[in-house]
PDB file of C-alpha atoms in Angstrom:
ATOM      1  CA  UNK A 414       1.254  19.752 -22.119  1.00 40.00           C
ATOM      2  CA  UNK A 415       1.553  20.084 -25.944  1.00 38.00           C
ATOM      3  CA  UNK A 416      -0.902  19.138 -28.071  1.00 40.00           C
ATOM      4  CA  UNK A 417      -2.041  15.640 -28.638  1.00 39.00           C
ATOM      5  CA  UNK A 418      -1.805  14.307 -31.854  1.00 39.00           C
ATOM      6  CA  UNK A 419      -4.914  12.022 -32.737  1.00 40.00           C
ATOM      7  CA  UNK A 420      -5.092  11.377 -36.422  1.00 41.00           C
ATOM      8  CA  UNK A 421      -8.111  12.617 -38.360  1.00 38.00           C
ATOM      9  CA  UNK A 422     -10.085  11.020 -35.161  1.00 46.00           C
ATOM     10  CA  UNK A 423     -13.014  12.679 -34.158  1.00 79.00           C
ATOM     11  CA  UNK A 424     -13.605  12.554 -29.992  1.00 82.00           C
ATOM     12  CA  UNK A 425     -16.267   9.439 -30.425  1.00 80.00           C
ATOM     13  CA  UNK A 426     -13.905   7.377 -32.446  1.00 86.00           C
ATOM     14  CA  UNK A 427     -11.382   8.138 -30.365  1.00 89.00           C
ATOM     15  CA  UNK A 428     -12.905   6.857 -27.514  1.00 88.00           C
ATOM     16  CA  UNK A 429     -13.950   3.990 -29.230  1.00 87.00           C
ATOM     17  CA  UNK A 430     -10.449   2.837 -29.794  1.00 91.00           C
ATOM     18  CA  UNK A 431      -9.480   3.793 -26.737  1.00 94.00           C
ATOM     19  CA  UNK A 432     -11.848   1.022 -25.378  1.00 92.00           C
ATOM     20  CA  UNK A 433     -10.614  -2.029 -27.860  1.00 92.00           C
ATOM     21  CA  UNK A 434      -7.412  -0.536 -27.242  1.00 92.00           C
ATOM     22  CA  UNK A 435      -7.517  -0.913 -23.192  1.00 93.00           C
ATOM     23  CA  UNK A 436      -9.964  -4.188 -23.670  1.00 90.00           C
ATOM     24  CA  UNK A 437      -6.849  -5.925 -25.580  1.00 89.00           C
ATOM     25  CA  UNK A 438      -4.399  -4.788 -22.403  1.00 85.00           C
ATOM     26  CA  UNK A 439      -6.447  -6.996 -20.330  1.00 83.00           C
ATOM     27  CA  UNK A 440      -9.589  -5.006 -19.268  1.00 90.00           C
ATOM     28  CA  UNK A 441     -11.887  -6.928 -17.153  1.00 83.00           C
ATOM     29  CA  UNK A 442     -15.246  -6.462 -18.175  1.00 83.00           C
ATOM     30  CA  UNK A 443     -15.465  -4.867 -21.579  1.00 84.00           C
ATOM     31  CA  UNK A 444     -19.237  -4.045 -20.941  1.00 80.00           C
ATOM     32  CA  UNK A 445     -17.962  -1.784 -17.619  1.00 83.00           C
ATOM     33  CA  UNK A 446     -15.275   0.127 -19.680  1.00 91.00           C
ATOM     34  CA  UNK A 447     -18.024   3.192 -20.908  1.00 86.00           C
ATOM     35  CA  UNK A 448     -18.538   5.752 -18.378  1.00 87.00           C
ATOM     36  CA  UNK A 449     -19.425   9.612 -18.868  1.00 84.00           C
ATOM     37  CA  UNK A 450     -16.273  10.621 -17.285  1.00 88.00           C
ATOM     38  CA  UNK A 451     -14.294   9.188 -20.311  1.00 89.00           C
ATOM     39  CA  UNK A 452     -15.217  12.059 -22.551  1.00 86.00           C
ATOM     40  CA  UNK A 453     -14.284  14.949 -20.993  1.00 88.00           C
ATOM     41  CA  UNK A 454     -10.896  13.162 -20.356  1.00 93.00           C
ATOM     42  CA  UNK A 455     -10.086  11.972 -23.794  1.00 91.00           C
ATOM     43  CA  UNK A 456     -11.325  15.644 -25.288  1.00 89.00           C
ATOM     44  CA  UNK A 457      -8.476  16.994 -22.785  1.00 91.00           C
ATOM     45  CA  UNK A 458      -6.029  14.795 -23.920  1.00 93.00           C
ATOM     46  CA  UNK A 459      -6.928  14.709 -27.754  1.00 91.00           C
ATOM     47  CA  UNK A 460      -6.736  18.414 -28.036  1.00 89.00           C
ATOM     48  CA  UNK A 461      -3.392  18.891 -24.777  1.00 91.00           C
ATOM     49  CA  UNK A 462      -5.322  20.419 -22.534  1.00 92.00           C
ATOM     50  CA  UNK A 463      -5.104  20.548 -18.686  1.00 92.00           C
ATOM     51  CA  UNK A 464      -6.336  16.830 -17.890  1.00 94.00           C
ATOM     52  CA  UNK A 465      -6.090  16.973 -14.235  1.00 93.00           C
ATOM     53  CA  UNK A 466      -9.647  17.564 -13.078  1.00 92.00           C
ATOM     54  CA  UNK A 467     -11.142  14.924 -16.026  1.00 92.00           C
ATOM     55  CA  UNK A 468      -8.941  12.519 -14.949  1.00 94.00           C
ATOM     56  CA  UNK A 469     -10.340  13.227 -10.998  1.00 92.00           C
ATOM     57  CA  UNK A 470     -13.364  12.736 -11.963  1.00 91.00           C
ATOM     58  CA  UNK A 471     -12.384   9.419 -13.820  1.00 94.00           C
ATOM     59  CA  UNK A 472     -10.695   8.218 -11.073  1.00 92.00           C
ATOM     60  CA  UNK A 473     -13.931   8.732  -8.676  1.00 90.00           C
ATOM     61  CA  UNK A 474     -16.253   7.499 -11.534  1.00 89.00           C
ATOM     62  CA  UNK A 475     -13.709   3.621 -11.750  1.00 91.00           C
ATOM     63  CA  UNK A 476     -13.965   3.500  -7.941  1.00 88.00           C
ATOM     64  CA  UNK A 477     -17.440   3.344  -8.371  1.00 86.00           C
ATOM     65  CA  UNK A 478     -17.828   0.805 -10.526  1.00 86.00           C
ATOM     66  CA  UNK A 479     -15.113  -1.194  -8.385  1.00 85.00           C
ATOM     67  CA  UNK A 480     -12.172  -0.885 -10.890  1.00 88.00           C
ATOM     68  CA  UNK A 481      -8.853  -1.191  -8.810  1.00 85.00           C
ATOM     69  CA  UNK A 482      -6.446   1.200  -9.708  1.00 85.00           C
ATOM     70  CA  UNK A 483      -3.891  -0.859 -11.509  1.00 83.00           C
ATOM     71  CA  UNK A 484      -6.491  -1.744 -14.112  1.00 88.00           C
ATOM     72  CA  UNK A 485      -7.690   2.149 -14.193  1.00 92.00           C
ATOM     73  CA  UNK A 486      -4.424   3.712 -14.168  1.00 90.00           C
ATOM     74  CA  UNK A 487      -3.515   1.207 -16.833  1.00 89.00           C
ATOM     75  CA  UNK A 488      -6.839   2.677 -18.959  1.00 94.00           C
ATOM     76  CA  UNK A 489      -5.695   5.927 -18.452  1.00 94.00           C
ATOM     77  CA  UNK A 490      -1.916   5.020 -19.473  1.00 91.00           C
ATOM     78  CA  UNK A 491      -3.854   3.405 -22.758  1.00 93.00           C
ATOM     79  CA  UNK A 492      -5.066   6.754 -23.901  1.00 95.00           C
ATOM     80  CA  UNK A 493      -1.909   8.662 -23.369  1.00 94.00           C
ATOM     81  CA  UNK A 494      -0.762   5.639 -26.048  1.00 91.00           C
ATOM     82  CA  UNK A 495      -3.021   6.122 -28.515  1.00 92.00           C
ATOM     83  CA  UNK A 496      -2.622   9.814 -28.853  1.00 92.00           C
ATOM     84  CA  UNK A 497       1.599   9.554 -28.787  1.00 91.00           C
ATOM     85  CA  UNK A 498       1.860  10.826 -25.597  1.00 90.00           C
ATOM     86  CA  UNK A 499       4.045  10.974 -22.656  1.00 87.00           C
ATOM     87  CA  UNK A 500       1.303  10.575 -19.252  1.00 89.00           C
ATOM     88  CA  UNK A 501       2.084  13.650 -16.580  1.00 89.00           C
ATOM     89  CA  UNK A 502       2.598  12.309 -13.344  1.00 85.00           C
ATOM     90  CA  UNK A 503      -0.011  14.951 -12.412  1.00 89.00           C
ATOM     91  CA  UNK A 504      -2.521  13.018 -13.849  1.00 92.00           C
ATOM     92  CA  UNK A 505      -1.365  10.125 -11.965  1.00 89.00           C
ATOM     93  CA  UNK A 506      -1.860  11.534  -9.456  1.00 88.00           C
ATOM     94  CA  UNK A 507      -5.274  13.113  -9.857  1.00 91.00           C
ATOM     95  CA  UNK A 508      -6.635   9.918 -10.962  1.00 93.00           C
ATOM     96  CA  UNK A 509      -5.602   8.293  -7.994  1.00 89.00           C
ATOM     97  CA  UNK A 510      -7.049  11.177  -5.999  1.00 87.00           C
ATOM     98  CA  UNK A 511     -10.426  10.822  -7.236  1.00 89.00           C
ATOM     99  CA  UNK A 512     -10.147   7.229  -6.935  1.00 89.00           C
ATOM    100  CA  UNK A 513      -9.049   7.295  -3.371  1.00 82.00           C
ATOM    101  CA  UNK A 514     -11.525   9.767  -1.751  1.00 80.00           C
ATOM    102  CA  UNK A 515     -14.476   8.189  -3.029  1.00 77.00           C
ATOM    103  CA  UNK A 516     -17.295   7.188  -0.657  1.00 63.00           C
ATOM    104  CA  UNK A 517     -18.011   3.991  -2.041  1.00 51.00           C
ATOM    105  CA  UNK A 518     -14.863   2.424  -2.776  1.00 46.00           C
ATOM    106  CA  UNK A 519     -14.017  -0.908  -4.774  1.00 46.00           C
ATOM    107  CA  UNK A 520     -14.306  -4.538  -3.334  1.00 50.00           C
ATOM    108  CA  UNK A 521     -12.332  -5.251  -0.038  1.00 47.00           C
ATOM    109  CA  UNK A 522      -9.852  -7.688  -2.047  1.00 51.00           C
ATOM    110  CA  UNK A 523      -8.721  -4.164  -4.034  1.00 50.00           C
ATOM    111  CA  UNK A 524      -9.102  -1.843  -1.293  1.00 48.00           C
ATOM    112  CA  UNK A 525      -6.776  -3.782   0.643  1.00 49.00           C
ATOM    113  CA  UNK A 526      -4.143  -3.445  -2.175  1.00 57.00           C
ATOM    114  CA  UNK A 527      -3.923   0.333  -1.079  1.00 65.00           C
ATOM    115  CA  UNK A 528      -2.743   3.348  -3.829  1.00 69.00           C
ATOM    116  CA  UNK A 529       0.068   1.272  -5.011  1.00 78.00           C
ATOM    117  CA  UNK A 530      -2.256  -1.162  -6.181  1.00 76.00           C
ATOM    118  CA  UNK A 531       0.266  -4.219  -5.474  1.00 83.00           C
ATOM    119  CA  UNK A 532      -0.203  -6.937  -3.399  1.00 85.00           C
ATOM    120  CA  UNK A 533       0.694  -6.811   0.247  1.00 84.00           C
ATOM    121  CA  UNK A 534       2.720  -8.731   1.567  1.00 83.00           C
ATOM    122  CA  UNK A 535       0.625 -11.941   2.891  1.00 84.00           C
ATOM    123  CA  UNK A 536      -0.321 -12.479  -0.583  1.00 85.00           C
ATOM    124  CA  UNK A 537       3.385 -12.106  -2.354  1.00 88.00           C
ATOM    125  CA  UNK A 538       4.042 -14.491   0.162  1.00 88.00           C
ATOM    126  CA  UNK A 539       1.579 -17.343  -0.846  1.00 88.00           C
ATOM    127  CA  UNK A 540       2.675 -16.947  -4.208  1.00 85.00           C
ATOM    128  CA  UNK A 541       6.225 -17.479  -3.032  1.00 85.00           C
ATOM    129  CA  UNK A 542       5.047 -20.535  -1.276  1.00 85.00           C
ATOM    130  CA  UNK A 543       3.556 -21.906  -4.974  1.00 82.00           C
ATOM    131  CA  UNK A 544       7.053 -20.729  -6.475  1.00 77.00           C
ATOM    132  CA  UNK A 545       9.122 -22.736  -3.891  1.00 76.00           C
ATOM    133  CA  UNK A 546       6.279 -25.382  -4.031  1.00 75.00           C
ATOM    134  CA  UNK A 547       6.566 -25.743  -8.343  1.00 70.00           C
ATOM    135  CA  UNK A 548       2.870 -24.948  -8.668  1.00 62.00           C
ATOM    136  CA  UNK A 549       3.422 -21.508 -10.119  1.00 59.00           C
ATOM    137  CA  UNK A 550       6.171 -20.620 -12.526  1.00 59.00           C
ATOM    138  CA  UNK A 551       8.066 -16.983 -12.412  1.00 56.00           C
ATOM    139  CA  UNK A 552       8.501 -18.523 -16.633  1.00 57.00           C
ATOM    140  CA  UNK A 553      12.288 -18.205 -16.478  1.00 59.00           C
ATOM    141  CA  UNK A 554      14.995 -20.759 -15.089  1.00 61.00           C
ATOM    142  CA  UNK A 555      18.246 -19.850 -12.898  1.00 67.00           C
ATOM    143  CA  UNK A 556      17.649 -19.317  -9.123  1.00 76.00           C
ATOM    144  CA  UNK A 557      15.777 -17.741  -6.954  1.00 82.00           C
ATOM    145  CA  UNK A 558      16.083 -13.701  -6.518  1.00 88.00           C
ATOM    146  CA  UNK A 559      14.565 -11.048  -3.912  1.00 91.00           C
ATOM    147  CA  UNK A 560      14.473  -8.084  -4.843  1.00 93.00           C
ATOM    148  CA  UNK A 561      13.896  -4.948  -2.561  1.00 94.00           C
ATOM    149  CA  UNK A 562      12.786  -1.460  -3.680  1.00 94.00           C
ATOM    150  CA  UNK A 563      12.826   0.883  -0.603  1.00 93.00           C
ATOM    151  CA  UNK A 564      11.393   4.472  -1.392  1.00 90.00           C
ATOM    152  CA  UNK A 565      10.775   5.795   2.287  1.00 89.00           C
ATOM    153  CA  UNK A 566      12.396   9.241   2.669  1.00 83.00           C
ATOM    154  CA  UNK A 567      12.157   9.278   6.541  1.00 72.00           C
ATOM    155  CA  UNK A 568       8.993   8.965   8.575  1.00 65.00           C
ATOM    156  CA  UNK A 569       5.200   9.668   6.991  1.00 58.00           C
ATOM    157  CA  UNK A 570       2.939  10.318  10.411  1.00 53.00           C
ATOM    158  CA  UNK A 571      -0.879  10.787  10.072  1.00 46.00           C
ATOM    159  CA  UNK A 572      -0.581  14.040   8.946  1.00 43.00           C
ATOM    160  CA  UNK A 573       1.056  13.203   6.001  1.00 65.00           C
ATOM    161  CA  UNK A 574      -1.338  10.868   4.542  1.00 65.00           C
ATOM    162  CA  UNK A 575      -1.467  12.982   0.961  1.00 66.00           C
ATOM    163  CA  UNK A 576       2.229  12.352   0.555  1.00 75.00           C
ATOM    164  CA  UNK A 577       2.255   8.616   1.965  1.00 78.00           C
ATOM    165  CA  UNK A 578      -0.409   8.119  -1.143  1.00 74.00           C
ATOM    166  CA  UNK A 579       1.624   9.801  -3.666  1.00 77.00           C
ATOM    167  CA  UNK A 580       4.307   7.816  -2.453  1.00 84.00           C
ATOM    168  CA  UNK A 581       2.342   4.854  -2.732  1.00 84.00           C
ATOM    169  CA  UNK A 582       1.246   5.184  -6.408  1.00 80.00           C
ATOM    170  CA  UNK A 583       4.556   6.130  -7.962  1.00 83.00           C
ATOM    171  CA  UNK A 584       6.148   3.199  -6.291  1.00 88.00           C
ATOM    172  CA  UNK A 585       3.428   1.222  -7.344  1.00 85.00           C
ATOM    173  CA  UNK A 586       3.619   2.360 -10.754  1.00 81.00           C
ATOM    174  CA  UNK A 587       7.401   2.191 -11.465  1.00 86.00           C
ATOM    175  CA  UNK A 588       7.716  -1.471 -10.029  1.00 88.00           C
ATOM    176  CA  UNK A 589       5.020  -2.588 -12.529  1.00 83.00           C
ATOM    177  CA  UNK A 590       6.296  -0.750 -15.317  1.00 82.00           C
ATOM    178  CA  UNK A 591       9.487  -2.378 -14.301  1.00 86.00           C
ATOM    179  CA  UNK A 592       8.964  -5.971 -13.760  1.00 84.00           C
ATOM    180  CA  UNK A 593       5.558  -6.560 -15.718  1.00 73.00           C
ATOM    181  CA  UNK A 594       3.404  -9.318 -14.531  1.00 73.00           C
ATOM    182  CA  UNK A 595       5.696 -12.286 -14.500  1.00 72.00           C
ATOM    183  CA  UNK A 596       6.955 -11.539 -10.974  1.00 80.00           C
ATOM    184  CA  UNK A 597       5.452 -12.392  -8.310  1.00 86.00           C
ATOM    185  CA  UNK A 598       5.288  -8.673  -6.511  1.00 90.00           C
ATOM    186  CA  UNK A 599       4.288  -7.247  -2.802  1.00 90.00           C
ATOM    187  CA  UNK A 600       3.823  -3.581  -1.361  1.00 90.00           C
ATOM    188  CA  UNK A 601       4.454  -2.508   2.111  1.00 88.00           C
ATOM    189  CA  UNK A 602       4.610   1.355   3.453  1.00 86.00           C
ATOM    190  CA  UNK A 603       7.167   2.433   1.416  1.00 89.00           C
ATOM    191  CA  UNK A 604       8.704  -1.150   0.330  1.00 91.00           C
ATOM    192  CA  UNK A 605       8.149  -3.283  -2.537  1.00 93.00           C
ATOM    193  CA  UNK A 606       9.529  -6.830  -3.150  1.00 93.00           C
ATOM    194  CA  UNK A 607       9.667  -8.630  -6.312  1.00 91.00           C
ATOM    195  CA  UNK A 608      10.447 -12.528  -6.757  1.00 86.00           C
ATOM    196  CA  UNK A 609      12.325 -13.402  -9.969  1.00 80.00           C
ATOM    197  CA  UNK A 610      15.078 -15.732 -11.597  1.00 76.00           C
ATOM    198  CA  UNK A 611      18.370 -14.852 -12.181  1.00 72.00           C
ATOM    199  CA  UNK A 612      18.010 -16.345 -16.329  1.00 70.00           C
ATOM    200  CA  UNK A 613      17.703 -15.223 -18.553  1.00 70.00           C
ATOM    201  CA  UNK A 614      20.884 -13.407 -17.928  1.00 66.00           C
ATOM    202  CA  UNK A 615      20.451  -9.824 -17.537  1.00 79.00           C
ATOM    203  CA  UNK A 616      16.565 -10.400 -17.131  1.00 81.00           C
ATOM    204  CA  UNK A 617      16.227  -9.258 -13.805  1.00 84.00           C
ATOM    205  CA  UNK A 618      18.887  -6.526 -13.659  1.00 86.00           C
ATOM    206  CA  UNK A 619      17.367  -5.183 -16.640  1.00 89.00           C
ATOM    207  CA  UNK A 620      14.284  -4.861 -14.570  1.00 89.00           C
ATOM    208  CA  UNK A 621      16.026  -3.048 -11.515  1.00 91.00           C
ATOM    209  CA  UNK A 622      17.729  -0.730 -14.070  1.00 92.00           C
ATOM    210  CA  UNK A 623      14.280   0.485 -15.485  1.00 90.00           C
ATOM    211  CA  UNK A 624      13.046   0.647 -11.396  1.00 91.00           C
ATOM    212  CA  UNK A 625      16.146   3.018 -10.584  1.00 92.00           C
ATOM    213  CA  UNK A 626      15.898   5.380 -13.502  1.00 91.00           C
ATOM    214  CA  UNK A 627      11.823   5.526 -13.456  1.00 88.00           C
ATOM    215  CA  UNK A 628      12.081   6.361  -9.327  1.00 90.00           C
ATOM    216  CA  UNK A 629      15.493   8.230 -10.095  1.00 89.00           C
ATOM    217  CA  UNK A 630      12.978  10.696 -12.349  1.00 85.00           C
ATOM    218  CA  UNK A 631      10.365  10.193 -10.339  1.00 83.00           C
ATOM    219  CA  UNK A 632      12.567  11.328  -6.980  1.00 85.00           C
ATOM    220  CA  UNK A 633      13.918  14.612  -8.642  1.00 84.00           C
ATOM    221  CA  UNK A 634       9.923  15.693  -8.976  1.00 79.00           C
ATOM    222  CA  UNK A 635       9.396  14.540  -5.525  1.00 79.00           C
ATOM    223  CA  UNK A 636      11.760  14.935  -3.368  1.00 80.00           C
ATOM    224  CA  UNK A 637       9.965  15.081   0.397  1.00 81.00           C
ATOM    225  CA  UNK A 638       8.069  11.684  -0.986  1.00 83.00           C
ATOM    226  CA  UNK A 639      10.578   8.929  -2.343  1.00 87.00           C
ATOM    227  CA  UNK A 640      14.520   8.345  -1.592  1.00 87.00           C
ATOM    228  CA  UNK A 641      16.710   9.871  -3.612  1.00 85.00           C
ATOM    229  CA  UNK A 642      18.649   7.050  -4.937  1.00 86.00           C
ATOM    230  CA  UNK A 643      16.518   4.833  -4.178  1.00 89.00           C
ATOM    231  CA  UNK A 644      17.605   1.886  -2.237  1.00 92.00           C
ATOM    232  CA  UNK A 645      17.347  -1.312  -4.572  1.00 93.00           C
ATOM    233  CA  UNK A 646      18.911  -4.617  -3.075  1.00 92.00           C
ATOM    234  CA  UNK A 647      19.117  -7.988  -4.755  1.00 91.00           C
ATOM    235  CA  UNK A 648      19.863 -10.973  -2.909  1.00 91.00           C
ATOM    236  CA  UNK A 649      19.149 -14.873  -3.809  1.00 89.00           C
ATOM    237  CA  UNK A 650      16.216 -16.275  -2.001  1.00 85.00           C
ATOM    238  CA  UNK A 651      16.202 -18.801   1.517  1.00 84.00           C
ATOM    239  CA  UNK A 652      15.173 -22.007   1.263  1.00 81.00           C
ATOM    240  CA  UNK A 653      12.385 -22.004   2.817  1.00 83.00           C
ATOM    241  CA  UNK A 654       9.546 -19.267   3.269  1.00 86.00           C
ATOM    242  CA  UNK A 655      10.166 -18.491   7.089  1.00 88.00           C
ATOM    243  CA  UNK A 656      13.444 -17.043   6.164  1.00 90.00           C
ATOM    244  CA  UNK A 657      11.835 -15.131   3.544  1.00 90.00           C
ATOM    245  CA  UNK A 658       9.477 -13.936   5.271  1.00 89.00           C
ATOM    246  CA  UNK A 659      12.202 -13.021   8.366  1.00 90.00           C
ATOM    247  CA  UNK A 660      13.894 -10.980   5.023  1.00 87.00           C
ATOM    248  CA  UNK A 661      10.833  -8.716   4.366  1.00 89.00           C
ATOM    249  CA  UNK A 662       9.835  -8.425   8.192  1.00 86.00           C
ATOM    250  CA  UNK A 663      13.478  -6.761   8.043  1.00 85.00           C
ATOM    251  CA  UNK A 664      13.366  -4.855   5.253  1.00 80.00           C
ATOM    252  CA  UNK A 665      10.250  -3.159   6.857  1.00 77.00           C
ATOM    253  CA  UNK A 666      11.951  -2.136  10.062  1.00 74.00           C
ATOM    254  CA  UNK A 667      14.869  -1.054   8.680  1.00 73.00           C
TER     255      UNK A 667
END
C-alpha cells in the first residue's frame, strides 16, 4: 500500500480526528469510540504500512465492546478517509476476522445480522410492511421496486465457512455503499434485497449500477466467493407482503 498522506498530523491528533470524524458519520456512543487497538491501526495506515493484523486486532477489540460490524467497518472506512486513501479489501477482511472469532461477541440483535451486517430477512420484511402500510417512507415517490443482488457462486458446505464469511462481508459492504440508508435492505446466504422507488428517475438504477461495478471488482479478486456478473434483478413490488415474501422465499431457492 503506498504511503498515507496525513498532513503535518502527528499519530495522537490523528486519532483524534479520526474520532469526531467517525462520531459525525453516526457513531453510537462517542464515549465507546477510544480503544488501544486504534493506535497501532492508525500508525499503520498514517505511515502505509501492512494494516492487516492492527485492523484484526480492532476488529476483536469492537466485538468486545458490542460494536456491530457495519458501524466498525464504517470506523475503519473513516480513517482510510481522512488519510486520502483507497481501504484494501484485505483489511476488510481482517477486521471482520477479528470481529467474527471473538469469544464474546456483540448483542444477539447484531449477531443475528451475521458478517454482512444487514438485516435478515424477517426484519426487511417488517419494514416492508410499514412501507406498504405509509408509516415509514423509502423518501422518494414513484412505485414500488425489489431489487435482488444474488452473489452465490455455487454451493458453500460447512467446510467452507471462511469463504461463506468473506462472501458475506463484501456483499454486505457493496449493497450499503450502493444504496445508503434510505432503503429498506435484507441479507440472506448469498442474497440481498433492497426496497426502493422508481423516482427520482434514475435513482435506483443508479444504485444497481454502483452494486454491479463494486461486486464486478470485487468478483475479479474473488472469484471461488461471489458470481461473476453478478445476478442483479429489478422487478416492481406485489401488493401485498405475502407475495413479497413468496418473491424472496424464491430468490433463495433458486
Amino acid at each position: 500500500m503506498n504511503k498515507a498522506p496525513a498532513g503535518d498530523d502527528g499519530l495522537g491528533t490523528l486519532c483524534a480526528r479520526w474520532r469526531r470524524h467517525t462520531v459525525a458519520e453516526g457513531w453510537r456512543v462517542p464515549e465507546d469510540w477510544s480503544s488501544p487497538a486504534v493506535v497501532p491501526f492508525a500508525y499503520a495506515v498514517m505511515h502505509g504500512l501492512p494494516a492487516e493484523a492492527p485492523a484484526q486486532a480492532l476488529g476483536t477489540a469492537r466485538a468486545l465492546a458490542d460494536v456491530g460490524i457495519t458501524e466498525g467497518l464504517r470506523d475503519v472506512g473513516a480513517l482510510y478517509d481522512l488519510c486520502r486513501a483507497s481501504m484494501p479489501v484485505s483489511v476488510t477482511l481482517a477486521f471482520a476476522a477479528g470481529w467474527e472469532t471473538t469469544d464474546t461477541g456483540p448483542d444477539p440483535q447484531i449477531a443475528a445480522r451475521g458478517m454482512s451486517g444487514l438485516p435478515q430477512h424477517a426484519e426487511f420484511l417488517a419494514r416492508a410492511a410499514d412501507v406498504f402500510a405509509g408509516i415509514e417512507s423509502t423518501r422518494e415517490g414513484g412505485s414500488l421496486v425489489l431489487v435482488t443482488i444474488d452473489g452465490r457462486v455455487g454451493r458453500i458446505g460447512s467446510a467452507g465457512r471462511l469463504a461463506r464469511w468473506k462472501r458475506d462481508v463484501l456483499l454486505g459492504e457493496a449493497v450499503r455503499l450502493s444504496f445508503g440508508e434510505d432503503y429498506p435492505t435484507g441479507y440472506r446466504d448469498g442474497v440481498a434485497v433492497a426496497l426502493g422507488r422508481s423516482e427520482p428517475a434514475g435513482r435506483v438504477l443508479a444504485s444497481v449500477a454502483r452494486a454491479r461495478a463494486t461486486l464486478s471488482s470485487l468478483a475479479r479478486e474473488n472469484p471461488s466467493i461471489l458470481r461473476a456478473p453478478v445476478r442483479i434483478t429489478v422487478r416492481p413490488l406485489p401488493d401485498d407482503l405475502d407475495t413479497l415474501r413468496g418473491l424472496i422465499t424464491a430468490d433463495d431457492a433458486a
